[in-house]
mmCIF file of C-alpha atoms in Angstrom:
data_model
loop_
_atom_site.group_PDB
_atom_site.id
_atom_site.type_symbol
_atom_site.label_atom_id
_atom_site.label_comp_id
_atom_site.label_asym_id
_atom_site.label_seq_id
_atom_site.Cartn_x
_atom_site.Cartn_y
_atom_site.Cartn_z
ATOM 1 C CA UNK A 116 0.000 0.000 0.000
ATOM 2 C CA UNK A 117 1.551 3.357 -0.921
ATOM 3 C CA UNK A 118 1.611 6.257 1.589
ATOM 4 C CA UNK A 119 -0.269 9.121 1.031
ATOM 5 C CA UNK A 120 1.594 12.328 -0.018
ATOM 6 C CA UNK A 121 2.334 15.271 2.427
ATOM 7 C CA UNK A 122 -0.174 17.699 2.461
ATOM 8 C CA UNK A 123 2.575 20.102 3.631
ATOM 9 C CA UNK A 124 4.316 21.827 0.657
ATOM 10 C CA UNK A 125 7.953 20.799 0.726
ATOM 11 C CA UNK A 126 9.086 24.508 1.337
ATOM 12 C CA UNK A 127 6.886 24.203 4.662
ATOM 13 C CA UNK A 128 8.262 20.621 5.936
ATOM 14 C CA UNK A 129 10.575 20.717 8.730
ATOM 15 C CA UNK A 130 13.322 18.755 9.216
ATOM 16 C CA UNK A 131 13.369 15.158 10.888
ATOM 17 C CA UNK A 132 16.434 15.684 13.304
ATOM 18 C CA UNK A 133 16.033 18.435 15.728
ATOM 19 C CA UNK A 134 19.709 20.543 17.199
ATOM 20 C CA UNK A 135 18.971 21.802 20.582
ATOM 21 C CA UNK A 136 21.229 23.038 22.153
ATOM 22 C CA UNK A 137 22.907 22.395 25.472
ATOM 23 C CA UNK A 138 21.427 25.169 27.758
ATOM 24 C CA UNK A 139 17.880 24.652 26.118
ATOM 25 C CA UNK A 140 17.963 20.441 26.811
ATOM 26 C CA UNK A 141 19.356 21.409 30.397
ATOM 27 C CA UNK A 142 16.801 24.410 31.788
ATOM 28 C CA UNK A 143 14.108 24.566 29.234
ATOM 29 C CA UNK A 144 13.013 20.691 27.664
ATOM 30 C CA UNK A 145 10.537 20.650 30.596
ATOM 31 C CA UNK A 146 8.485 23.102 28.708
ATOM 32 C CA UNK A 147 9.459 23.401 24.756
ATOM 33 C CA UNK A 148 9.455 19.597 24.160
ATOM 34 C CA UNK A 149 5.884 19.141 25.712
ATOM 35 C CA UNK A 150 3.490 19.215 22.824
ATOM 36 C CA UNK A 151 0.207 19.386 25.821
ATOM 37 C CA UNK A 152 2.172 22.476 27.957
ATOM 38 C CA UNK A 153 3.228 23.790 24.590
ATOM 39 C CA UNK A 154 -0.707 24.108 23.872
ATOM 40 C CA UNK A 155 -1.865 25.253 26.814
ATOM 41 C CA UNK A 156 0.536 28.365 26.854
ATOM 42 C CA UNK A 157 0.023 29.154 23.330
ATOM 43 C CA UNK A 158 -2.586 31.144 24.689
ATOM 44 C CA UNK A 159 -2.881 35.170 24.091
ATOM 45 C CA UNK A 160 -5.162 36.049 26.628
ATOM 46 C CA UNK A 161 -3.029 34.228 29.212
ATOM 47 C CA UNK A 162 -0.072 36.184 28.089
ATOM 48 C CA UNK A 163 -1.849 39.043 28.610
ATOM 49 C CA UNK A 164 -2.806 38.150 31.848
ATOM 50 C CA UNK A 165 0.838 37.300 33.107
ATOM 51 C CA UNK A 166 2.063 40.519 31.515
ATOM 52 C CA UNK A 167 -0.807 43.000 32.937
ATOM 53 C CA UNK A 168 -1.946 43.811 29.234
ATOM 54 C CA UNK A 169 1.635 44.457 27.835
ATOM 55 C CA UNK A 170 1.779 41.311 25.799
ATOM 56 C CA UNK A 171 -0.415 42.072 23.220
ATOM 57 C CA UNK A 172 1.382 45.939 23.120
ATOM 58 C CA UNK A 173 4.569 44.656 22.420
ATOM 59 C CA UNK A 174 4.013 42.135 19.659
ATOM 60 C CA UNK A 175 1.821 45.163 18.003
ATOM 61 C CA UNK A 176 4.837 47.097 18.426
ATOM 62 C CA UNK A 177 6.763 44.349 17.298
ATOM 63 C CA UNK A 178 4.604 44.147 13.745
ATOM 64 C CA UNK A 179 4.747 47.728 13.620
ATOM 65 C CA UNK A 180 8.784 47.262 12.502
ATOM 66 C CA UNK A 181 7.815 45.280 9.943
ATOM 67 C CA UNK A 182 7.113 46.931 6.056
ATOM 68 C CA UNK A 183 4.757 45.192 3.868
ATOM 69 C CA UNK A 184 6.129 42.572 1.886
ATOM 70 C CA UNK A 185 9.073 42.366 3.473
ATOM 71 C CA UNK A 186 12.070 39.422 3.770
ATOM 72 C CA UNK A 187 11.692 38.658 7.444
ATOM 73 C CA UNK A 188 13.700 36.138 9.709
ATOM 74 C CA UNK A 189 12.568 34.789 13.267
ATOM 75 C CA UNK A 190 15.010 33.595 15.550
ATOM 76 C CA UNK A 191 12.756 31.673 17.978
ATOM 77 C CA UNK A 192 9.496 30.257 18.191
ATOM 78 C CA UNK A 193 7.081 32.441 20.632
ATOM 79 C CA UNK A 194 3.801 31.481 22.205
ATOM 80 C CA UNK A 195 0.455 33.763 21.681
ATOM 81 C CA UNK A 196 -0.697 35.911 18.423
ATOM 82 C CA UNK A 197 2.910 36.994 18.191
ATOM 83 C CA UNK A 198 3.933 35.241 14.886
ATOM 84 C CA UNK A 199 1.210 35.629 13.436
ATOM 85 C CA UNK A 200 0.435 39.195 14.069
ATOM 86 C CA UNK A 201 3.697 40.001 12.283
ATOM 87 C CA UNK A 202 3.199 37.261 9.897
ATOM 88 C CA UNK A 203 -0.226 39.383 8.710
ATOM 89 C CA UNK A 204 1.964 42.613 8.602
ATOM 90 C CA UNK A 205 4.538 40.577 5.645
ATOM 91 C CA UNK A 206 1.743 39.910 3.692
ATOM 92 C CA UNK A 207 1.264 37.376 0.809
ATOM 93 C CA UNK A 208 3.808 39.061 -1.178
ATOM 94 C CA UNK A 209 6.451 39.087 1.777
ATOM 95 C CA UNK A 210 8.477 35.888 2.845
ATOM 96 C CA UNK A 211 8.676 35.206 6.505
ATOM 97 C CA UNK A 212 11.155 31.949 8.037
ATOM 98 C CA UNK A 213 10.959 30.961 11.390
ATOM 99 C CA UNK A 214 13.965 29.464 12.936
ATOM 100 C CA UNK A 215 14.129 27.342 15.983
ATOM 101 C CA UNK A 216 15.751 24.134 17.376
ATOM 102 C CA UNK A 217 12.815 22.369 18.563
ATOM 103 C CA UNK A 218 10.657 19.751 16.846
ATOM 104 C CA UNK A 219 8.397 20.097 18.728
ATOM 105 C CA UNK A 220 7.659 23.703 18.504
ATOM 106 C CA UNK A 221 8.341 23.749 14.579
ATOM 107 C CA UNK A 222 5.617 21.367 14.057
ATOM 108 C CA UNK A 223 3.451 23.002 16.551
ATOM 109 C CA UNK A 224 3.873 26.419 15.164
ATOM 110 C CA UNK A 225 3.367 24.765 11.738
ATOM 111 C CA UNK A 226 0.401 23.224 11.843
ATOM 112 C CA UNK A 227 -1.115 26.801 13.657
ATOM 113 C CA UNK A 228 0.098 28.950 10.634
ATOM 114 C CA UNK A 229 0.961 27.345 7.394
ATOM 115 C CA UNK A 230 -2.396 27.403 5.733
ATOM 116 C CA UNK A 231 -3.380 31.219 6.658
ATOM 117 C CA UNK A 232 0.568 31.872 5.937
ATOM 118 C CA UNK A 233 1.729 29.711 2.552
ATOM 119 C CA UNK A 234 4.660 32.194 2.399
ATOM 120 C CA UNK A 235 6.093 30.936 5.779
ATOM 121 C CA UNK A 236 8.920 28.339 6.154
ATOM 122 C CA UNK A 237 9.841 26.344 8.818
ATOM 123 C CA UNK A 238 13.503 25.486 9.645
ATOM 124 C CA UNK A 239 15.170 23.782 12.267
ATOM 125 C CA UNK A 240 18.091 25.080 13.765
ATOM 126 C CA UNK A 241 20.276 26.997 16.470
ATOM 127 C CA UNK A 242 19.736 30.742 16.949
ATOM 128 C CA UNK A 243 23.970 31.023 17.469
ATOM 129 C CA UNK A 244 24.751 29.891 13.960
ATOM 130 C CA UNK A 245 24.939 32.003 11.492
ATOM 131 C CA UNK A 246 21.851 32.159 8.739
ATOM 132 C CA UNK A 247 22.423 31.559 5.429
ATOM 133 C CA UNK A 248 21.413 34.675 3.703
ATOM 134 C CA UNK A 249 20.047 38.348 3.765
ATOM 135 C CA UNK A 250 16.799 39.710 5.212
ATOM 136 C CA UNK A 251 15.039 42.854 5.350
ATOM 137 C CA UNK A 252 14.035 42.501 9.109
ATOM 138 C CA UNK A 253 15.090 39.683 11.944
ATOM 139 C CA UNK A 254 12.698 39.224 15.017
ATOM 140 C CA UNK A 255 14.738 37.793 18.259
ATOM 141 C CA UNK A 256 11.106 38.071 20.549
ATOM 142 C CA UNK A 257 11.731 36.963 24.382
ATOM 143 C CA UNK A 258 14.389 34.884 23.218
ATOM 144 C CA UNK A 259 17.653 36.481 24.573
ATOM 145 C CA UNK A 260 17.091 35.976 28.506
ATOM 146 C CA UNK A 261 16.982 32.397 27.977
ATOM 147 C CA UNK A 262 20.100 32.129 26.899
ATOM 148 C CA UNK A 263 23.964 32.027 28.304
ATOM 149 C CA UNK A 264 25.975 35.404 27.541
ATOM 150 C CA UNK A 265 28.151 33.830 25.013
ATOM 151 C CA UNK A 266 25.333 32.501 23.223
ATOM 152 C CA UNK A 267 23.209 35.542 23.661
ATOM 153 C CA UNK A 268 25.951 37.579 22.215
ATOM 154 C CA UNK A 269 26.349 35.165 19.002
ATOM 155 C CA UNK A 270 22.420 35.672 18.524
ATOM 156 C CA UNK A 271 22.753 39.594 18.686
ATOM 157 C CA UNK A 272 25.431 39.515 15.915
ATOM 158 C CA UNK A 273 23.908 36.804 13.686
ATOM 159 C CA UNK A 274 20.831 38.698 14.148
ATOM 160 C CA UNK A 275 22.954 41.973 12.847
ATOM 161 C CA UNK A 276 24.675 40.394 9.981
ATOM 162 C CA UNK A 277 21.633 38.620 8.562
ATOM 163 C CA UNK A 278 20.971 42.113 7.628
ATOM 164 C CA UNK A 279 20.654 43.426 4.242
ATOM 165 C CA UNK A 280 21.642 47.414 4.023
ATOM 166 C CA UNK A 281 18.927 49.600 5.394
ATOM 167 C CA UNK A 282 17.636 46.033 7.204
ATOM 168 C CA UNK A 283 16.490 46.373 11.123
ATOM 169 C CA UNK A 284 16.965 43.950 14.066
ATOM 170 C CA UNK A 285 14.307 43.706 15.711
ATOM 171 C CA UNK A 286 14.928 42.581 19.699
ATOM 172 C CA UNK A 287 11.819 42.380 22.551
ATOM 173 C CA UNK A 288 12.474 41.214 25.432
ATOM 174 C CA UNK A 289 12.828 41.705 29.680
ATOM 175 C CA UNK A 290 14.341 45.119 30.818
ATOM 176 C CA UNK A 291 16.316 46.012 33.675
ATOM 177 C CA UNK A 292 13.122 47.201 35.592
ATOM 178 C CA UNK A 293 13.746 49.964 38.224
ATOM 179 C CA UNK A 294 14.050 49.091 42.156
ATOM 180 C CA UNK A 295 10.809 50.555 43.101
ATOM 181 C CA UNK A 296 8.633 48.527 40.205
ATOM 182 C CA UNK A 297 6.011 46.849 41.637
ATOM 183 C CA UNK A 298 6.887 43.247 40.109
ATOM 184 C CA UNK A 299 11.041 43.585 40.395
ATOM 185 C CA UNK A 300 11.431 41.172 42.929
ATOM 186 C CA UNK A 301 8.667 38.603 42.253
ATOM 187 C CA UNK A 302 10.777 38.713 38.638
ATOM 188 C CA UNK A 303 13.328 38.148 39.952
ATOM 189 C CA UNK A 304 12.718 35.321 42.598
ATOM 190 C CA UNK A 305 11.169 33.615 39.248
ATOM 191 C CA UNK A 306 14.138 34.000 37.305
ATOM 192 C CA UNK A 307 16.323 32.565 39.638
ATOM 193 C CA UNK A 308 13.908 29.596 40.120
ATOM 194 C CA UNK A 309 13.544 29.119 36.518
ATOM 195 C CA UNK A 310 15.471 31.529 33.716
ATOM 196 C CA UNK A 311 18.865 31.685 35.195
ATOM 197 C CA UNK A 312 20.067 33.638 32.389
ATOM 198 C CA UNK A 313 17.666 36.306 32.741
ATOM 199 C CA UNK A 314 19.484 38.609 34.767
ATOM 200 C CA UNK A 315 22.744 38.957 32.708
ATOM 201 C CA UNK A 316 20.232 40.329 30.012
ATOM 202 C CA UNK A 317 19.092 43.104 33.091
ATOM 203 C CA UNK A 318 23.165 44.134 34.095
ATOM 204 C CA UNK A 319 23.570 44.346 30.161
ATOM 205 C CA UNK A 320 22.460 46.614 26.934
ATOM 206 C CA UNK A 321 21.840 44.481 24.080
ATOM 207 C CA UNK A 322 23.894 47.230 22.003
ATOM 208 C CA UNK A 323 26.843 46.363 23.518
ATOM 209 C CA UNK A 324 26.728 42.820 22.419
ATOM 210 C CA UNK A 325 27.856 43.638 18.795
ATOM 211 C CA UNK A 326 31.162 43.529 17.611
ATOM 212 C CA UNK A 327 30.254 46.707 15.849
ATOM 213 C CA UNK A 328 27.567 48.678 17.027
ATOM 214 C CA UNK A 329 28.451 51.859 14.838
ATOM 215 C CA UNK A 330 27.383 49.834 11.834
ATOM 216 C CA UNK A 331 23.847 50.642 13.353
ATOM 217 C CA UNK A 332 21.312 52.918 14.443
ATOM 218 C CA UNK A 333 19.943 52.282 17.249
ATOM 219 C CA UNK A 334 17.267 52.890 18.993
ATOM 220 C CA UNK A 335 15.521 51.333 22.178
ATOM 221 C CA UNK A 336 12.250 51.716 23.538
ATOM 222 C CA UNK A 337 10.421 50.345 27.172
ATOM 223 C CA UNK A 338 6.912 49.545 28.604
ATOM 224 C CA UNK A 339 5.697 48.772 31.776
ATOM 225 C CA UNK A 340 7.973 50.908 34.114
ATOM 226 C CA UNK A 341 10.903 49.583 32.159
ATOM 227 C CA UNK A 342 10.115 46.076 32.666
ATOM 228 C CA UNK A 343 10.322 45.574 28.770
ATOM 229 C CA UNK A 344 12.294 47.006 25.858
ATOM 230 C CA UNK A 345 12.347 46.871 22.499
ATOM 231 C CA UNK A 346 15.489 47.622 20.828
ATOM 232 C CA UNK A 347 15.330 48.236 16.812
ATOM 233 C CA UNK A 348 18.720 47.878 15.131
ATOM 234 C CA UNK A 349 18.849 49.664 11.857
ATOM 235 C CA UNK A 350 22.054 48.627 9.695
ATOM 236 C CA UNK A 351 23.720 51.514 7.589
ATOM 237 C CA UNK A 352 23.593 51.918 3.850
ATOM 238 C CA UNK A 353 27.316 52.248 2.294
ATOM 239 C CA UNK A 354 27.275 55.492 0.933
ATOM 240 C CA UNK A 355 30.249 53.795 -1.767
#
């Protein structure tokens, strides 16, 4: 008996073999490699809830980067309307690859998007190596305090050199929050119970994780009393 074909256009398949890295097996497999937790949190109006509203502002703000039509890289998979908000911005004349080392959240990611989205593709792989080609924008959303500084650093600069002239970097994630915020401390105890990485990202500006920032314009915004920031990277044109 022969198999029935893939209903999955081959530029939308993912690959069989997943490369997760060390850090993400060690602190985070608990969570990404559960298909039933991964479905339960891939829910916006719980996001909203655990971020007092601020959720749903950010990935708006997020979109807002984005030009219509554009070449646009993810680094990262991300729970709630976030993909998909931005993936409506790109438009069915844009071209929009998500990039992450789990299976599991590929797939899960995949079957939410690829019909409304035919223009998306799927890939497998690590955040730290370098991607293969140009893009007009590259999305790192709440990815950069879950990982070491060495790696967060390679992420920042891949992110940054994936850029074609005149391309952003697009980067949304935790902020070093003031002392007298509200939520520092319950943050906090949280991060050191489960994102141990999370507070180099507070002591640190993501600007000053590229090997050359003055290629860039940069520009870096917050919400919530500072609890967030989005940081929008915008790579020079050669005037030669």
């Amino acid at each position: 008996m022969k198999k029935k074909a893939s209903r999955i256009p081959p530029q939308q398949r993912v690959a069989d073999k997943a490369k997760i890295p060390l850090y993400q097996r060690e602190f985070y497999s608990w969570l990404y490699e559960s298909p039933r937790l991964t479905r339960w949190l891939d829910n916006q109006k719980l996001l909203n809830i655990l971020t007092f509203g601020f959720s749903a502002k950010m990935l708006k703000s997020c979109a807002g980067e984005i030009p219509t039509s554009a070449d646009v890289l993810q680094l990262g998979a991300t729970f709630g309307d976030q993909i998909g908000v931005a993936a409506a911005k790109v438009g069915i004349y844009g071209h929009y690859d998500l990039l992450d080392a789990s299976m599991v959240q590929l797939r899960h990611q995949r079957n939410k998007y690829c019909y409304f989205y035919p223009f998306m593709r799927f890939i497998n792989g690590d955040a730290s190596e370098p991607p293969k080609r140009k893009y007009d924008i590259v999305i790192c959303y709440m990815l950069l305090h879950e990982v070491p500084s060495a790696a967060r650093m390679q992420i920042v600069n891949n992110a940054l050199e994936a850029l074609k002239p005149g391309g952003k970097a697009v980067f949304v994630d935790y902020n070093n929050s003031p002392v007298w915020h509200p939520l520092r401390y319950i943050v906090k105890l949280f991060n050191r119970l489960y994102q141990p990485f999370a507070e180099k990202l507070w002591n640190n500006e993501i600007k000053n994780d590229a090997r050359n920032p003055s290629d860039f314009f940069w520009r870096k915004t917050t919400y919530f009393g500072r609890m967030y920031q989005k940081v929008v990277a915008v790579k020079k044109e050669s005037l030669y």
